[in-house]
Amino acid sequence: EIHSSIDHDKVNFLLKKSLALASSSLSSRETIDSISETSKNRSNANVINFQCNKNSSSTIDDNKNRDSTANSRSNSFQNIQRQQYLTNPCVTGTAMAHSLWSTVLQPGLDSAIDATCGNGKDSLAIAKLLFAPPGDDDKKCVASKLICIDVQQSATSSTKTLLEDEFGTSFVRSHVDVLHASHDPLPYPDITATSNVALVVYNLGYLPGCSSSKDICTRAPTTISSLADAALLIRIGGLISVMTYPGTDYVEAQSVRMFMEGLAMLTTNEPGGWESYIDNTVIASGAFYDVENTNDIEAYCVQAKECTKDAVRLVHQEGSVQQTWRVFEHSPLGRPLSPVLITAYRVK
């Protein structure tokens, strides 16, 4: 009875509807799961892409930092190389001069003169060789004296400032005289009996970095006269050091060379001696000397030769009969306009 009372069509309809709903529910769940999985994959991809971009950006920054560090090291190395280059006696005349000065100066015992101090770089180099390091006992330097001379006020001011920055105002006031004067006549230092002048230095030409410096330039007559004073002042074992500039004043450069070689010829056994050497040597204006008036050039050459001969004669007459000099010329071959270092060392 129960079975007969059931409406089979209705049951079948409900069954089909339930199955359809179940199928729809399953399909929706799969779709949701699929969408969720896709979203998850996309999110992971975005994370990966972000990480890649971040790593890429970090790599670029690292590369920039490495390049900056490398450039800094390269510049520092180049500066060191340049400094080593400029202080190498095998390369520059200035470095050669400084090296030679160190062989004659006795710290605390000797005195020195920078006859053309300019901006003070040579004076500073001499002071470092002559005096004890800053902070040491001043008694180590009590007998030493440094005299710095220049005709330009700006030069003496620069020199004084440079020395005070290195050694202190009080020390410079006690051990250094900075004179606004000409190197001719050469001032004799007020030194103690235990100190001798072991070094006289000249860096000829004009003051670098000064707008009107070429109008104020060393000239042969006064330079040669000053060199004669230096030769009479220097102690045995002392050195006269002269940096000449053929490209600036060819006549002055030749005159200095003639004077210094004249010192070497004081003890020659050649006929006529030093006088014959000077008489037979010609001072020419050269292709490097730029003067508009030819007559002025020739007059300058004649004057320079006469001054040179008079200066050597003065040293010969007033100096020791046994005085002996060793003279050297340091010049780069193939570079006729480059500075030339000439040194005269008093052997006895």
PDB file of C-alpha atoms in Angstrom, residues 117-266:
ATOM      1  CA  CYS A 117     112.126  81.675  -1.725  1.00  0.00           C
ATOM      2  CA  GLY A 118     109.086  82.273  -3.964  1.00  0.00           C
ATOM      3  CA  ASN A 119     106.038  80.436  -2.603  1.00  0.00           C
ATOM      4  CA  GLY A 120     108.143  78.732   0.070  1.00  0.00           C
ATOM      5  CA  LYS A 121     108.219  75.124  -1.115  1.00  0.00           C
ATOM      6  CA  ASP A 122     112.018  74.955  -1.231  1.00  0.00           C
ATOM      7  CA  SER A 123     112.227  76.765   2.101  1.00  0.00           C
ATOM      8  CA  LEU A 124     109.938  74.174   3.651  1.00  0.00           C
ATOM      9  CA  ALA A 125     112.028  71.345   2.219  1.00  0.00           C
ATOM     10  CA  ILE A 126     115.193  72.916   3.682  1.00  0.00           C
ATOM     11  CA  ALA A 127     113.538  73.490   7.068  1.00  0.00           C
ATOM     12  CA  LYS A 128     112.498  69.839   7.300  1.00  0.00           C
ATOM     13  CA  LEU A 129     116.094  68.818   6.654  1.00  0.00           C
ATOM     14  CA  LEU A 130     117.636  71.459   8.900  1.00  0.00           C
ATOM     15  CA  PHE A 131     115.428  71.398  11.987  1.00  0.00           C
ATOM     16  CA  ALA A 132     114.269  68.670  14.323  1.00  0.00           C
ATOM     17  CA  PRO A 133     110.670  67.501  13.740  1.00  0.00           C
ATOM     18  CA  PRO A 134     107.969  69.707  15.318  1.00  0.00           C
ATOM     19  CA  GLY A 135     107.527  68.912  19.001  1.00  0.00           C
ATOM     20  CA  ASP A 136     111.113  67.795  19.545  1.00  0.00           C
ATOM     21  CA  ASP A 137     113.409  69.624  21.908  1.00  0.00           C
ATOM     22  CA  ASP A 138     114.257  73.041  20.455  1.00  0.00           C
ATOM     23  CA  LYS A 139     117.769  72.650  21.825  1.00  0.00           C
ATOM     24  CA  LYS A 140     118.475  70.298  18.912  1.00  0.00           C
ATOM     25  CA  CYS A 141     118.080  73.266  16.570  1.00  0.00           C
ATOM     26  CA  VAL A 142     119.528  76.047  18.682  1.00  0.00           C
ATOM     27  CA  ALA A 143     122.476  76.772  16.346  1.00  0.00           C
ATOM     28  CA  SER A 144     120.658  76.363  13.037  1.00  0.00           C
ATOM     29  CA  LYS A 145     119.208  79.258  11.110  1.00  0.00           C
ATOM     30  CA  LEU A 146     117.243  79.532   7.879  1.00  0.00           C
ATOM     31  CA  ILE A 147     117.107  82.753   5.872  1.00  0.00           C
ATOM     32  CA  CYS A 148     114.435  83.119   3.176  1.00  0.00           C
ATOM     33  CA  ILE A 149     114.662  86.030   0.735  1.00  0.00           C
ATOM     34  CA  ASP A 150     112.428  87.372  -2.019  1.00  0.00           C
ATOM     35  CA  VAL A 151     111.812  90.752  -3.659  1.00  0.00           C
ATOM     36  CA  GLN A 152     108.034  90.253  -3.671  1.00  0.00           C
ATOM     37  CA  GLN A 153     105.972  90.740  -0.526  1.00  0.00           C
ATOM     38  CA  SER A 154     103.445  88.118  -1.592  1.00  0.00           C
ATOM     39  CA  ALA A 155     106.255  85.561  -1.834  1.00  0.00           C
ATOM     40  CA  THR A 156     107.663  86.226   1.624  1.00  0.00           C
ATOM     41  CA  SER A 157     104.154  86.151   3.115  1.00  0.00           C
ATOM     42  CA  SER A 158     103.437  82.789   1.509  1.00  0.00           C
ATOM     43  CA  THR A 159     106.750  81.390   2.707  1.00  0.00           C
ATOM     44  CA  LYS A 160     106.219  82.558   6.273  1.00  0.00           C
ATOM     45  CA  THR A 161     102.695  81.118   6.388  1.00  0.00           C
ATOM     46  CA  LEU A 162     103.862  77.775   4.999  1.00  0.00           C
ATOM     47  CA  LEU A 163     106.642  77.483   7.578  1.00  0.00           C
ATOM     48  CA  GLU A 164     104.427  78.560  10.485  1.00  0.00           C
ATOM     49  CA  ASP A 165     101.785  75.997   9.530  1.00  0.00           C
ATOM     50  CA  GLU A 166     104.453  73.290   9.695  1.00  0.00           C
ATOM     51  CA  PHE A 167     106.602  74.379  12.643  1.00  0.00           C
ATOM     52  CA  GLY A 168     104.535  76.909  14.557  1.00  0.00           C
ATOM     53  CA  THR A 169     104.810  80.688  14.854  1.00  0.00           C
ATOM     54  CA  SER A 170     107.087  80.678  17.883  1.00  0.00           C
ATOM     55  CA  PHE A 171     109.577  78.268  16.327  1.00  0.00           C
ATOM     56  CA  VAL A 172     109.713  80.180  13.043  1.00  0.00           C
ATOM     57  CA  ARG A 173     110.225  83.452  14.881  1.00  0.00           C
ATOM     58  CA  SER A 174     113.222  81.927  16.695  1.00  0.00           C
ATOM     59  CA  HIS A 175     114.906  80.057  13.857  1.00  0.00           C
ATOM     60  CA  VAL A 176     113.838  81.628  10.549  1.00  0.00           C
ATOM     61  CA  ASP A 177     114.364  85.071   9.032  1.00  0.00           C
ATOM     62  CA  VAL A 178     112.032  85.874   6.122  1.00  0.00           C
ATOM     63  CA  LEU A 179     113.355  88.944   4.353  1.00  0.00           C
ATOM     64  CA  HIS A 180     111.578  91.103   1.814  1.00  0.00           C
ATOM     65  CA  ALA A 181     114.735  92.024  -0.100  1.00  0.00           C
ATOM     66  CA  SER A 182     116.884  91.300  -3.146  1.00  0.00           C
ATOM     67  CA  HIS A 183     119.287  88.386  -3.229  1.00  0.00           C
ATOM     68  CA  ASP A 184     122.003  90.873  -4.248  1.00  0.00           C
ATOM     69  CA  PRO A 185     123.838  91.543  -2.052  1.00  0.00           C
ATOM     70  CA  LEU A 186     123.326  88.272  -0.226  1.00  0.00           C
ATOM     71  CA  PRO A 187     122.659  89.010   3.454  1.00  0.00           C
ATOM     72  CA  TYR A 188     125.033  87.354   5.867  1.00  0.00           C
ATOM     73  CA  PRO A 189     123.086  85.486   8.544  1.00  0.00           C
ATOM     74  CA  ASP A 190     123.396  86.439  12.195  1.00  0.00           C
ATOM     75  CA  ILE A 191     124.540  83.023  13.359  1.00  0.00           C
ATOM     76  CA  THR A 192     126.447  81.655  16.306  1.00  0.00           C
ATOM     77  CA  ALA A 193     130.083  80.684  16.106  1.00  0.00           C
ATOM     78  CA  THR A 194     129.113  77.010  16.085  1.00  0.00           C
ATOM     79  CA  SER A 195     127.000  77.283  12.955  1.00  0.00           C
ATOM     80  CA  ASN A 196     128.149  77.548   9.340  1.00  0.00           C
ATOM     81  CA  VAL A 197     126.268  78.166   6.119  1.00  0.00           C
ATOM     82  CA  ALA A 198     126.133  74.774   4.425  1.00  0.00           C
ATOM     83  CA  LEU A 199     123.593  75.479   1.697  1.00  0.00           C
ATOM     84  CA  VAL A 200     122.581  78.402  -0.513  1.00  0.00           C
ATOM     85  CA  VAL A 201     119.672  77.778  -2.879  1.00  0.00           C
ATOM     86  CA  TYR A 202     118.437  79.671  -5.948  1.00  0.00           C
ATOM     87  CA  ASN A 203     115.317  78.959  -7.962  1.00  0.00           C
ATOM     88  CA  LEU A 204     115.515  81.560 -10.718  1.00  0.00           C
ATOM     89  CA  GLY A 205     112.912  83.002 -13.078  1.00  0.00           C
ATOM     90  CA  TYR A 206     109.594  84.448 -11.936  1.00  0.00           C
ATOM     91  CA  LEU A 207     107.077  83.741  -9.195  1.00  0.00           C
ATOM     92  CA  PRO A 208     104.567  81.046 -10.275  1.00  0.00           C
ATOM     93  CA  GLY A 209     100.889  81.863  -9.906  1.00  0.00           C
ATOM     94  CA  CYS A 210     101.340  85.637  -9.828  1.00  0.00           C
ATOM     95  CA  SER A 211      99.567  87.678 -12.526  1.00  0.00           C
ATOM     96  CA  SER A 212     102.391  90.185 -12.825  1.00  0.00           C
ATOM     97  CA  SER A 213     105.180  87.754 -11.974  1.00  0.00           C
ATOM     98  CA  LYS A 214     106.853  87.792 -15.386  1.00  0.00           C
ATOM     99  CA  ASP A 215     107.447  91.520 -14.975  1.00  0.00           C
ATOM    100  CA  ILE A 216     109.459  90.733 -11.837  1.00  0.00           C
ATOM    101  CA  CYS A 217     112.082  88.231 -12.874  1.00  0.00           C
ATOM    102  CA  THR A 218     115.648  87.411 -11.871  1.00  0.00           C
ATOM    103  CA  ARG A 219     118.366  88.720 -14.208  1.00  0.00           C
ATOM    104  CA  ALA A 220     121.953  87.669 -14.891  1.00  0.00           C
ATOM    105  CA  PRO A 221     123.899  90.611 -13.339  1.00  0.00           C
ATOM    106  CA  THR A 222     122.261  90.468  -9.889  1.00  0.00           C
ATOM    107  CA  THR A 223     122.121  86.669  -9.842  1.00  0.00           C
ATOM    108  CA  ILE A 224     125.828  86.306 -10.653  1.00  0.00           C
ATOM    109  CA  SER A 225     126.789  88.911  -8.052  1.00  0.00           C
ATOM    110  CA  SER A 226     124.742  87.025  -5.453  1.00  0.00           C
ATOM    111  CA  LEU A 227     126.394  83.736  -6.421  1.00  0.00           C
ATOM    112  CA  ALA A 228     129.812  85.290  -5.766  1.00  0.00           C
ATOM    113  CA  ASP A 229     128.636  86.194  -2.246  1.00  0.00           C
ATOM    114  CA  ALA A 230     127.407  82.633  -1.753  1.00  0.00           C
ATOM    115  CA  ALA A 231     130.732  81.144  -2.882  1.00  0.00           C
ATOM    116  CA  LEU A 232     132.602  83.277  -0.325  1.00  0.00           C
ATOM    117  CA  LEU A 233     130.127  82.376   2.430  1.00  0.00           C
ATOM    118  CA  ILE A 234     129.688  78.633   2.018  1.00  0.00           C
ATOM    119  CA  ARG A 235     131.594  76.296   4.329  1.00  0.00           C
ATOM    120  CA  ILE A 236     133.832  73.443   3.192  1.00  0.00           C
ATOM    121  CA  GLY A 237     131.498  70.564   2.403  1.00  0.00           C
ATOM    122  CA  GLY A 238     128.714  72.997   1.561  1.00  0.00           C
ATOM    123  CA  LEU A 239     126.644  73.303  -1.597  1.00  0.00           C
ATOM    124  CA  ILE A 240     125.393  76.046  -3.906  1.00  0.00           C
ATOM    125  CA  SER A 241     122.278  74.887  -5.754  1.00  0.00           C
ATOM    126  CA  VAL A 242     120.836  76.824  -8.705  1.00  0.00           C
ATOM    127  CA  MET A 243     117.762  75.962 -10.783  1.00  0.00           C
ATOM    128  CA  THR A 244     117.944  77.843 -14.083  1.00  0.00           C
ATOM    129  CA  TYR A 245     115.265  78.280 -16.746  1.00  0.00           C
ATOM    130  CA  PRO A 246     116.618  78.540 -20.301  1.00  0.00           C
ATOM    131  CA  GLY A 247     113.110  79.023 -21.636  1.00  0.00           C
ATOM    132  CA  THR A 248     112.622  82.103 -19.462  1.00  0.00           C
ATOM    133  CA  ASP A 249     116.061  83.731 -19.620  1.00  0.00           C
ATOM    134  CA  TYR A 250     118.585  81.908 -21.777  1.00  0.00           C
ATOM    135  CA  VAL A 251     121.306  84.483 -21.074  1.00  0.00           C
ATOM    136  CA  GLU A 252     120.934  84.139 -17.305  1.00  0.00           C
ATOM    137  CA  ALA A 253     121.040  80.349 -17.586  1.00  0.00           C
ATOM    138  CA  GLN A 254     124.285  80.508 -19.597  1.00  0.00           C
ATOM    139  CA  SER A 255     125.805  83.040 -17.200  1.00  0.00           C
ATOM    140  CA  VAL A 256     125.115  80.806 -14.199  1.00  0.00           C
ATOM    141  CA  ARG A 257     126.647  77.859 -16.001  1.00  0.00           C
ATOM    142  CA  MET A 258     129.736  79.920 -16.870  1.00  0.00           C
ATOM    143  CA  PHE A 259     130.147  81.180 -13.295  1.00  0.00           C
ATOM    144  CA  MET A 260     129.788  77.719 -11.773  1.00  0.00           C
ATOM    145  CA  GLU A 261     132.206  76.183 -14.263  1.00  0.00           C
ATOM    146  CA  GLY A 262     134.553  79.089 -13.509  1.00  0.00           C
ATOM    147  CA  LEU A 263     134.588  77.910  -9.887  1.00  0.00           C
ATOM    148  CA  ALA A 264     135.544  74.436 -11.055  1.00  0.00           C
ATOM    149  CA  MET A 265     138.300  75.967 -13.221  1.00  0.00           C
ATOM    150  CA  LEU A 266     139.952  77.769 -10.277  1.00  0.00           C
TER     151      LEU A 266
END
